[in-house]
Coordinates of C-alpha atoms and ligand atoms in Angstrom, one line a residue:
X1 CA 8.2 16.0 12.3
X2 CA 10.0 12.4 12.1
X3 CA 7.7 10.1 10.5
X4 CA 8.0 6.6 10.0
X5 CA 6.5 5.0 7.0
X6 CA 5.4 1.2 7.0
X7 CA 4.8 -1.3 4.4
X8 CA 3.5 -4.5 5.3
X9 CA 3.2 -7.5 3.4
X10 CA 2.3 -11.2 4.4
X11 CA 5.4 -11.9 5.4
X12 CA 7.8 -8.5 4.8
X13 CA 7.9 -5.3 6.5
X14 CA 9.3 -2.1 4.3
X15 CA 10.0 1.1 6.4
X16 CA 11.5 4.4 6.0
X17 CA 12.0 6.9 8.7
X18 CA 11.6 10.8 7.1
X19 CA 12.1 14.0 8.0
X20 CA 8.9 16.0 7.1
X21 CA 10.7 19.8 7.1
X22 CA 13.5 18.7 4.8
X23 CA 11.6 15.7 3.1
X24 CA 15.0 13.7 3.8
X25 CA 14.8 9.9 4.1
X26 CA 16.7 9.3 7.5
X27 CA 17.2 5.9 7.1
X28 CA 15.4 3.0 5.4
X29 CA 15.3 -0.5 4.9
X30 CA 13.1 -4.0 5.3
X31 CA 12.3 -6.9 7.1
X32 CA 11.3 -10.1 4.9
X33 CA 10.5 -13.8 5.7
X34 CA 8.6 -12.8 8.7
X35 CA 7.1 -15.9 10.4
X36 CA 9.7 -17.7 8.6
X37 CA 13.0 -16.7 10.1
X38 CA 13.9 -13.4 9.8
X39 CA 16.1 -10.9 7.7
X40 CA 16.3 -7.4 8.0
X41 CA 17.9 -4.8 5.8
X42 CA 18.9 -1.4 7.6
X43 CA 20.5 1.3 5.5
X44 CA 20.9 4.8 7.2
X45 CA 21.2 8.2 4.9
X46 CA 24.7 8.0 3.1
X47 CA 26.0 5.1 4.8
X48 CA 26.2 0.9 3.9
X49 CA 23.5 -1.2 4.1
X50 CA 23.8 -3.3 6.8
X51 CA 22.1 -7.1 6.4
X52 CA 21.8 -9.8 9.0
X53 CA 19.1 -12.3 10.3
X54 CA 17.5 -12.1 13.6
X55 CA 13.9 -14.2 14.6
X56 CA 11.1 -12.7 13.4
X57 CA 8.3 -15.3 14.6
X58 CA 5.5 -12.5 13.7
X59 CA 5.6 -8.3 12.9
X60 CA 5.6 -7.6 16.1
X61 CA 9.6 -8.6 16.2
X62 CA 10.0 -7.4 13.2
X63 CA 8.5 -3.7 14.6
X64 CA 10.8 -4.4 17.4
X65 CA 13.7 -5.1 15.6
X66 CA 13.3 -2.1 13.5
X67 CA 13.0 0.6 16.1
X68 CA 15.7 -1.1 17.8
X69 CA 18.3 -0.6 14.8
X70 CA 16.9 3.1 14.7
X71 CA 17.7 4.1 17.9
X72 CA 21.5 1.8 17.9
X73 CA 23.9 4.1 19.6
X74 CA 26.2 3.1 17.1
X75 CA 23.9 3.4 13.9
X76 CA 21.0 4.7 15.0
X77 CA 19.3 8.2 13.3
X78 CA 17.3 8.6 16.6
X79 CA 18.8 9.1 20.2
X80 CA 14.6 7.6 21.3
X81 CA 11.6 6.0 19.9
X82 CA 9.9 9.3 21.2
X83 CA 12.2 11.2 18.2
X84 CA 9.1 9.4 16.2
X85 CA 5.7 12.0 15.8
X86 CA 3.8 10.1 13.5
X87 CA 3.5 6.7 11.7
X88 CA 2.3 6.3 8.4
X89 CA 1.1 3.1 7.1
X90 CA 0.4 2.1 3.6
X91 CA -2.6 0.3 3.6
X92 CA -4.4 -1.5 0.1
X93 CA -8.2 -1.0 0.4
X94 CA -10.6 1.1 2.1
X95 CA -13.5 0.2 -0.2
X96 CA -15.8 3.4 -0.2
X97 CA -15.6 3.9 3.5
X98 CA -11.9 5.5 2.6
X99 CA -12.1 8.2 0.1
X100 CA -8.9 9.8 1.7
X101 CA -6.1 9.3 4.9
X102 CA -7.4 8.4 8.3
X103 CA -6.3 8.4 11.7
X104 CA -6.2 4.8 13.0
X105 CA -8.1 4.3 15.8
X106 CA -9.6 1.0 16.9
X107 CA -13.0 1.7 14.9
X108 CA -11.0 2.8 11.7
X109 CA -9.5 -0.5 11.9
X110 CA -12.5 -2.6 12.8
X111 CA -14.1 -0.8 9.5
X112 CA -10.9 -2.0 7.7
X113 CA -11.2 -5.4 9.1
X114 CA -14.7 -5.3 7.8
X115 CA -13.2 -4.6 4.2
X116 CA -11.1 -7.8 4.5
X117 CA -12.9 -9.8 2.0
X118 CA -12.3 -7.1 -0.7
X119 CA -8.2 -8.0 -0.1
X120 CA -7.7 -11.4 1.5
X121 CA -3.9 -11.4 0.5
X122 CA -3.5 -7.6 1.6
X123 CA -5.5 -5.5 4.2
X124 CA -5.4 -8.8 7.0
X125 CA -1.1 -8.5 7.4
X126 CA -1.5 -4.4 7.2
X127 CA -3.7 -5.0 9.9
X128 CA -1.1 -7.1 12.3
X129 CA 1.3 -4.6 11.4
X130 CA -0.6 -1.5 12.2
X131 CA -1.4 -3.3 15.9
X132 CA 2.1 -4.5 16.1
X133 CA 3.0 -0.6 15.7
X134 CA 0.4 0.6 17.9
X135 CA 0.8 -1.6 20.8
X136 CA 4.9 -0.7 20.5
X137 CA 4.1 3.2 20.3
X138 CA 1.0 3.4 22.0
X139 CA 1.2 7.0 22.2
X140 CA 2.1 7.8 18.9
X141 CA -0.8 8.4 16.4
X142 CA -0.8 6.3 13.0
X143 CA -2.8 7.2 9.7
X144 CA -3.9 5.0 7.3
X145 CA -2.8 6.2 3.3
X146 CA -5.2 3.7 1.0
X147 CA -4.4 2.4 -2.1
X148 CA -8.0 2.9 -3.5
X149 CA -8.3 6.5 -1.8
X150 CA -7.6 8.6 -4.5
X151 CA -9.9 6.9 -7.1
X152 CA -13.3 6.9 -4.7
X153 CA -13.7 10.2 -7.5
X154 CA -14.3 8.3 -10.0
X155 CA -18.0 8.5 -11.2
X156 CA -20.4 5.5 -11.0
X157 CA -20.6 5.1 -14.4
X158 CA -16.5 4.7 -15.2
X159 CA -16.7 2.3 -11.7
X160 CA -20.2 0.4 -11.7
X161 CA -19.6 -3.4 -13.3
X162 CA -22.5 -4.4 -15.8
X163 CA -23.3 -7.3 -13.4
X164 CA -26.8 -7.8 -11.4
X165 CA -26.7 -4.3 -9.5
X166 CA -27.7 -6.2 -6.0
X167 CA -23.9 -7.6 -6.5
X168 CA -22.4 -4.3 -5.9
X169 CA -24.9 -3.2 -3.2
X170 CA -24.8 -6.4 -1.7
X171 CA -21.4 -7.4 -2.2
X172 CA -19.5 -4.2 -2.7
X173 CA -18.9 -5.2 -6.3
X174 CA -17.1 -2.5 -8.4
X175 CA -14.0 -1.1 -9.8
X176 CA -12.1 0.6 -7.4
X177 CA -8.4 1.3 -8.7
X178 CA -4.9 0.8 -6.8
X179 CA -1.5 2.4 -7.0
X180 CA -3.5 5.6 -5.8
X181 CA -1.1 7.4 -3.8
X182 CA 1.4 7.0 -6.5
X183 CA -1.1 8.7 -9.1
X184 CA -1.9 11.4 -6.7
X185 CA 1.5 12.1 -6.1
X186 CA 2.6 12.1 -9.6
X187 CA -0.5 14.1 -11.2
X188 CA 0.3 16.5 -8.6
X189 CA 3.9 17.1 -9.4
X190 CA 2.9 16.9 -13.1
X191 CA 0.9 19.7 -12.6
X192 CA 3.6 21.7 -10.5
X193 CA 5.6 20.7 -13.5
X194 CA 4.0 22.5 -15.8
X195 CA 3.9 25.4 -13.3
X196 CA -0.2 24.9 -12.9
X197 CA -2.8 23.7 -10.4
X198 CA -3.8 20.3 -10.7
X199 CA -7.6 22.1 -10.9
X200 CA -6.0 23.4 -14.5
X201 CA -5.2 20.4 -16.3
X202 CA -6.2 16.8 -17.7
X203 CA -3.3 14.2 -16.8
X204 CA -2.8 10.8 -17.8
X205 CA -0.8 9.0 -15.4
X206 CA 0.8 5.3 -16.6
X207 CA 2.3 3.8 -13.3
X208 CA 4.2 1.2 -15.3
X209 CA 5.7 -1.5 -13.1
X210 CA 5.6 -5.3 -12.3
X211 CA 2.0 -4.2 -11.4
X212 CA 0.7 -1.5 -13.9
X213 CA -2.1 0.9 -13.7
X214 CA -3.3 4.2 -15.7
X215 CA -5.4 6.7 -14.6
X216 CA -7.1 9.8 -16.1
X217 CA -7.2 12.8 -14.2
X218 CA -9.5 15.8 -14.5
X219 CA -8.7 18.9 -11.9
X220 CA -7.0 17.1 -9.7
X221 CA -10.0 14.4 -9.0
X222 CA -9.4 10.6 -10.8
X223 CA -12.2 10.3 -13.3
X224 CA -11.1 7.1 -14.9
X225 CA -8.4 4.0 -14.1
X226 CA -7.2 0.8 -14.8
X227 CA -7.4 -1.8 -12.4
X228 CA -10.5 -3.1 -10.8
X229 CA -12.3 -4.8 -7.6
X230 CA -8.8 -6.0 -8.0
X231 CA -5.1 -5.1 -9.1
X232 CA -5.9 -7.6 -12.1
X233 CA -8.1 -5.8 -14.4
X234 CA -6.2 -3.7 -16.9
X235 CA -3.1 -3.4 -18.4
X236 CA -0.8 -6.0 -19.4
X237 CA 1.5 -6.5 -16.2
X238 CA 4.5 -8.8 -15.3
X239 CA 2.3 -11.5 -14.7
X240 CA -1.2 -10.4 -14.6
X241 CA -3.0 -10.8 -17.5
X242 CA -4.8 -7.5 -17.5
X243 CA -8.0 -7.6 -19.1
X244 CA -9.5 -10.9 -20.3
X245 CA -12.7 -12.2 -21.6
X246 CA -14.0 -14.0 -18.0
X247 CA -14.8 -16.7 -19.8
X248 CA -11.4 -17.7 -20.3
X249 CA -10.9 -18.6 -16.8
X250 CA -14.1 -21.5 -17.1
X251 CA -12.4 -22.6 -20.4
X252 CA -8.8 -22.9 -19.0
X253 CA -10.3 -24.7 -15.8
X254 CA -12.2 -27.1 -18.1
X255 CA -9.3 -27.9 -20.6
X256 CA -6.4 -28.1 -18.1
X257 CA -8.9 -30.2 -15.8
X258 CA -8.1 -27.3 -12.3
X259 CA -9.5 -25.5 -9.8
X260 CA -11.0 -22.0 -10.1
X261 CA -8.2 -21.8 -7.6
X262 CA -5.7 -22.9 -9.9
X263 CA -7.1 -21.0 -12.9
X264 CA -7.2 -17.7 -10.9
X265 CA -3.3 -18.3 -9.9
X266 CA -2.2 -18.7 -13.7
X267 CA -4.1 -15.8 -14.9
X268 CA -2.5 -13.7 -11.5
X269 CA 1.2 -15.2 -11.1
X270 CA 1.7 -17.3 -14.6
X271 CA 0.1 -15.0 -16.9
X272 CA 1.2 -11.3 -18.3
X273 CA 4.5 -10.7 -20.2
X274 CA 5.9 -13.6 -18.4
X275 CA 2.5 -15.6 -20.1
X276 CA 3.4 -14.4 -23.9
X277 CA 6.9 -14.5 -23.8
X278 CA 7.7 -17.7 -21.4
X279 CA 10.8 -15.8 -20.6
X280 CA 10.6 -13.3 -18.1
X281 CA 8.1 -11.1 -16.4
X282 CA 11.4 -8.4 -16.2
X283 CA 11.2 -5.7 -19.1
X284 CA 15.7 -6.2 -19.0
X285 CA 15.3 -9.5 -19.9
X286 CA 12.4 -9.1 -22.6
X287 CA 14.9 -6.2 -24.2
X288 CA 17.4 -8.6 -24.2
X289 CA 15.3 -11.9 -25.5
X290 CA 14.1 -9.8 -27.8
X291 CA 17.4 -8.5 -29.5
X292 CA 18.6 -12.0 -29.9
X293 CA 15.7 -12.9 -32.1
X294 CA 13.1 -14.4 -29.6
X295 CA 10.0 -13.5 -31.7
X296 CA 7.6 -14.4 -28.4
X297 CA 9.5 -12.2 -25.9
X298 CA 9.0 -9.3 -28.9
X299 CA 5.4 -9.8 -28.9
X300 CA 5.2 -9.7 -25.2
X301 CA 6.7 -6.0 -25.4
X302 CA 4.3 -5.2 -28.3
X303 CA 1.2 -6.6 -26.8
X304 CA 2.0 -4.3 -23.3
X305 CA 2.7 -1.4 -25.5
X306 CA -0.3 -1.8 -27.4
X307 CA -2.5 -2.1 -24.3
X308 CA -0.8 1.5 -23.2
X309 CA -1.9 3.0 -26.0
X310 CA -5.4 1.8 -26.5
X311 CA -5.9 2.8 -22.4
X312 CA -4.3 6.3 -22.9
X313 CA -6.2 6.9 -26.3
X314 CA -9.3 6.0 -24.7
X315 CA -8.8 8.1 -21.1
X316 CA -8.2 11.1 -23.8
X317 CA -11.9 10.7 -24.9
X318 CA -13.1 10.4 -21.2
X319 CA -11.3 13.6 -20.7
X320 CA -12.2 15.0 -24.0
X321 CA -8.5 16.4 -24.1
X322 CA -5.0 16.4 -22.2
X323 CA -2.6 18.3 -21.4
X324 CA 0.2 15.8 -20.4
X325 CA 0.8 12.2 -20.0
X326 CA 3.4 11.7 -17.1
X327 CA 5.2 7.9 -17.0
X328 CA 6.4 6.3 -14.1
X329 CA 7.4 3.2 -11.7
X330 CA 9.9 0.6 -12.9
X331 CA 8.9 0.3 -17.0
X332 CA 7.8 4.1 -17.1
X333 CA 10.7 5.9 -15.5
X334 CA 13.3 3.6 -17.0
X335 CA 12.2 2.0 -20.4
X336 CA 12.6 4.8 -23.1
X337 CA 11.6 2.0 -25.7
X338 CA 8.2 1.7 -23.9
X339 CA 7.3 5.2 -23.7
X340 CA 8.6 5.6 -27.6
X341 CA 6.8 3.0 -29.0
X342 CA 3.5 4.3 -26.7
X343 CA 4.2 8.1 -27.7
X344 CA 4.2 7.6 -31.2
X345 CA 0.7 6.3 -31.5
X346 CA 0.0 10.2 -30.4
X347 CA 1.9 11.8 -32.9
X348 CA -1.7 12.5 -34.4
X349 CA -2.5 14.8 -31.7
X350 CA 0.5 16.6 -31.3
X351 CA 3.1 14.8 -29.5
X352 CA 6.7 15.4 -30.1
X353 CA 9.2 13.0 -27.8
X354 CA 12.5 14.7 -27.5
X355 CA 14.7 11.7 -28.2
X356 CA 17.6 13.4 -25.7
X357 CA 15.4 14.0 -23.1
X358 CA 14.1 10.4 -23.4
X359 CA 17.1 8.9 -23.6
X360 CA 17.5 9.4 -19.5
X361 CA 16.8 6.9 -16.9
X362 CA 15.3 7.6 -14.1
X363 CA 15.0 10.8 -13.0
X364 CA 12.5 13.6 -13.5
X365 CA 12.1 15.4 -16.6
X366 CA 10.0 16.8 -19.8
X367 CA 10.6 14.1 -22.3
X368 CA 8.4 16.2 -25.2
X369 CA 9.8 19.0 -26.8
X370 CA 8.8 22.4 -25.2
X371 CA 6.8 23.3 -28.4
X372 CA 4.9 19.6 -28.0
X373 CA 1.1 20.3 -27.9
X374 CA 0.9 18.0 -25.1
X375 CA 3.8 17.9 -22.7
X376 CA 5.0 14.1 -21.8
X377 CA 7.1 13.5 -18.7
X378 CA 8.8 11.3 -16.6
X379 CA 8.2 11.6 -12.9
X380 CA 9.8 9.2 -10.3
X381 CA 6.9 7.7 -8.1
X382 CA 7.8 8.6 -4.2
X383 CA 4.8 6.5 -2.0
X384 CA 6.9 6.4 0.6
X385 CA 7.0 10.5 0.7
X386 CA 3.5 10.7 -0.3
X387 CA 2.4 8.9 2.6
X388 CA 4.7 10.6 5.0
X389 CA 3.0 14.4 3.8
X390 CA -0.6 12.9 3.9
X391 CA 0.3 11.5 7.6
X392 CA 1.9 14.9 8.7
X393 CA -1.2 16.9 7.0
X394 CA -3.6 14.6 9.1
X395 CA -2.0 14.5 12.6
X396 CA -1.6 18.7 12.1
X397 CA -5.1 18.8 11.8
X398 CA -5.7 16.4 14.7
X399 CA -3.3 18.8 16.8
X400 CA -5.0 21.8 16.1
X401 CA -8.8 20.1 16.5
X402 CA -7.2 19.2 19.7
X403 CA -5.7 22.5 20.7
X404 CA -9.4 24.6 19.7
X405 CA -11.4 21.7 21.8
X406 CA -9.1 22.5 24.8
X407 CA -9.5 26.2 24.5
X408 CA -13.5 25.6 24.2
X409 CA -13.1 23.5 27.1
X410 CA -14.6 20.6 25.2
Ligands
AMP1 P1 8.2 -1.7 -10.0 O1 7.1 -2.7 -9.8 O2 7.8 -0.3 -10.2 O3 9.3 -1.8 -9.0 O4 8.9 -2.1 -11.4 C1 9.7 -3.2 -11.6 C2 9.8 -3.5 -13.1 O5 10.4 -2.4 -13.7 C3 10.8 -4.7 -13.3 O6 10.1 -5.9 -13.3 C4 11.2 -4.4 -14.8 O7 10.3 -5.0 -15.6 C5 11.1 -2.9 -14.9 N1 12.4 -2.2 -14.9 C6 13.2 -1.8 -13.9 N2 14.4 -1.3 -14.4 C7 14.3 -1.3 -15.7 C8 15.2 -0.9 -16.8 N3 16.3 -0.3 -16.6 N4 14.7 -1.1 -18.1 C9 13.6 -1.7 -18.3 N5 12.7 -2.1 -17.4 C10 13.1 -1.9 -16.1

């Protein structure tokens, strides 16, 4: 089955077309400055990427635009649209109506709608692009892979916030996690790893990027993560600041004399590594700060480390155990100093970092040594092939419902 994998954003568009039986990315690429002007990136498998600008008023053009450069007789890795089975679209929140992928009909979506005020910055341009897609490929059936789907395991105690209780029955109020197709996807190989079933084994999963999130899981179900009613809660990110004391935010809008708006886009967009080290919110250009001397850009790299390890330490106890921790995204698959100066902390317990294996960047791998009591990897996140197996799973289904109701003459 072709599938073609979206990505929308306010104003950009990411898409990769993928071959389900051989798990090959056809081609791939991204639209940006939607409603702007328009740019789109195109890269077919093996070849250039080609770059140029065409109008792209709103993602309706930009879904145009798209399918048109995929079917190009010159460039083109499909001879039709109707090469396309399936579309999968990343979407950010499904709240607790979404504990796992959906087809997108019209009511899934007014549901989703519904969940808008969860992600004001997120679900709303998902939703143009979904319609954009569907009105295009009216025929073609789309699923929905959430963001928060993978965590909806988690018990109430590990999500309930120790606020008024009428604010989360009221309000929806609770922690729900994100980056969960990423630590589905990545438990899952970590298990297959290890040549067990994720029902065999307690994982620790640090999805270490610009955004950063950690997540404990217990036979295959997430018992425990990171990030909240938001992506801010948690770790340390680029320029998040994680987990603060919420009175901070009344003291910084009372001393810098701002909005609660204001405040909240320091502690989101200002705040982080960026925040402690005024230099960067890149891990490249911390490393490099730091190695000339710049004593804040070090303590920017100690204070995310340190947040690493108190999370990890403290998912062990939730777990009462692990058997691996598994790193990935742009700091965990490529930052051996991270995961070095994290690992050590869990020397205690058993750990042994094989400094060869750790030395790689990039690609998957057993960075502990095989005798290490618990087995540390790196595993390269794939959302994009995640979403594209959850989308074929859930349109199989649909086609064999489908076939059964027919012979029932339903
Ligand atoms: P992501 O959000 O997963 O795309 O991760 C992006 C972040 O990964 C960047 O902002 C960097 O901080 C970090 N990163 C990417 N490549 C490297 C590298 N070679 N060494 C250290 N950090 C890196």
């Amino acid at each position: 089955m072709k599938v073609l994998v979206i990505n929308c954003g306010s104003s950009s568009l990411k898409y990769q077309v993928i071959d389900s039986e051989t798990e090959h990315v056809l081609a791939k690429g991204l639209c940006e400055r939607i409603g702007i002007d328009g740019v789109l990136t195109y890269q077919p498998a093996g070849q250039d990427k080609i770059r140029y600008e065409a109008a792209m008023p709103a993602h309706r053009q930009a879904v145009e635009l798209v399918l048109k450069q995929l079917t190009d007789p010159e460039n083109g890795v499909l001879s039709s649209i109707d090469e396309i089975q399936a579309v999968g679209h990343r979407m950010v929140h499904g709240g607790e109506k979404f504990a796992c992928s959906t087809l997108l009909d019209e009511e899934v979506l007014n549901t989703v709608e519904e969940l808008n005020d969860l992600a004001p910055l997120h679900n709303p341009p998902t939703l143009v692009g979904v319609r954009a897609c569907k009105e295009i490929l009216p025929d073609t059936p789309m699923v929905g892979v959430f963001d928060t789907a993978f965590h909806q395991t988690m018990p109430a105690s590990a999500f309930i916030y120790a606020l008024p209780y009428e604010y989360y029955t009221k309000y929806a109020m609770r922690r729900y996690g994100f980056h969960g197709t990423s630590h589905k996807f990545v438990s899952q190989r970590t298990a297959q790893l290890m040549g067990k079933k994720p029902e065999d084994v307690k994982i620790i999963v640090c999805h270490l990027g610009n955004g950063a999130s950690i997540s404990a899981v217990d036979q295959g179900k997430c018992v425990e993560t990171s990030m909240g009613l938001t992506p801010l809660e948690g770790l340390i990110m680029g320029t998040r600041s994680g987990d603060i004391d919420p009175t901070c935010i009344e003291y910084i809008a009372h001393k810098e004399g701002i909005s609660m708006e204001d405040t909240m886009e320091i502690i989101n967009k200002k705040s982080g590594v960026l925040g402690i080290s005024g230099v960067s919110s890149d891990f490249r250009d911390l490393d490099n700060a730091a190695a000339e001397g710049n004593k804040r850009a070090q303590l920017a790299l100690d204070a995310f480390c340190h947040h690493v390890v108190k999370y990890i330490g403290s998912y062990i106890a939730v777990m009462n155990g692990v058997d691996a921790i598994a790193f990935t995204a742009g700091i965990g698959e490529n930052a051996p100093n991270v995961r070095a100066q994290v690992m050590k902390q869990f020397k205690y317990m058993g750990v042994e970092i094989d400094p060869v294996n750790d030395s790689i960047h990039g690609d998957e791998c057993m960075i502990s040594t095989k005798d290490s009591k618990v087995k540390v990897f790196v595993v390269p996140t794939n959302e994009e092939l995640a979403i594209c197996r959850d989308t074929v799973e859930i349109v199989t289904e649909q086609i064999v419902k489908d076939a059964i109701d027919t012979v029932m003459g339903k």
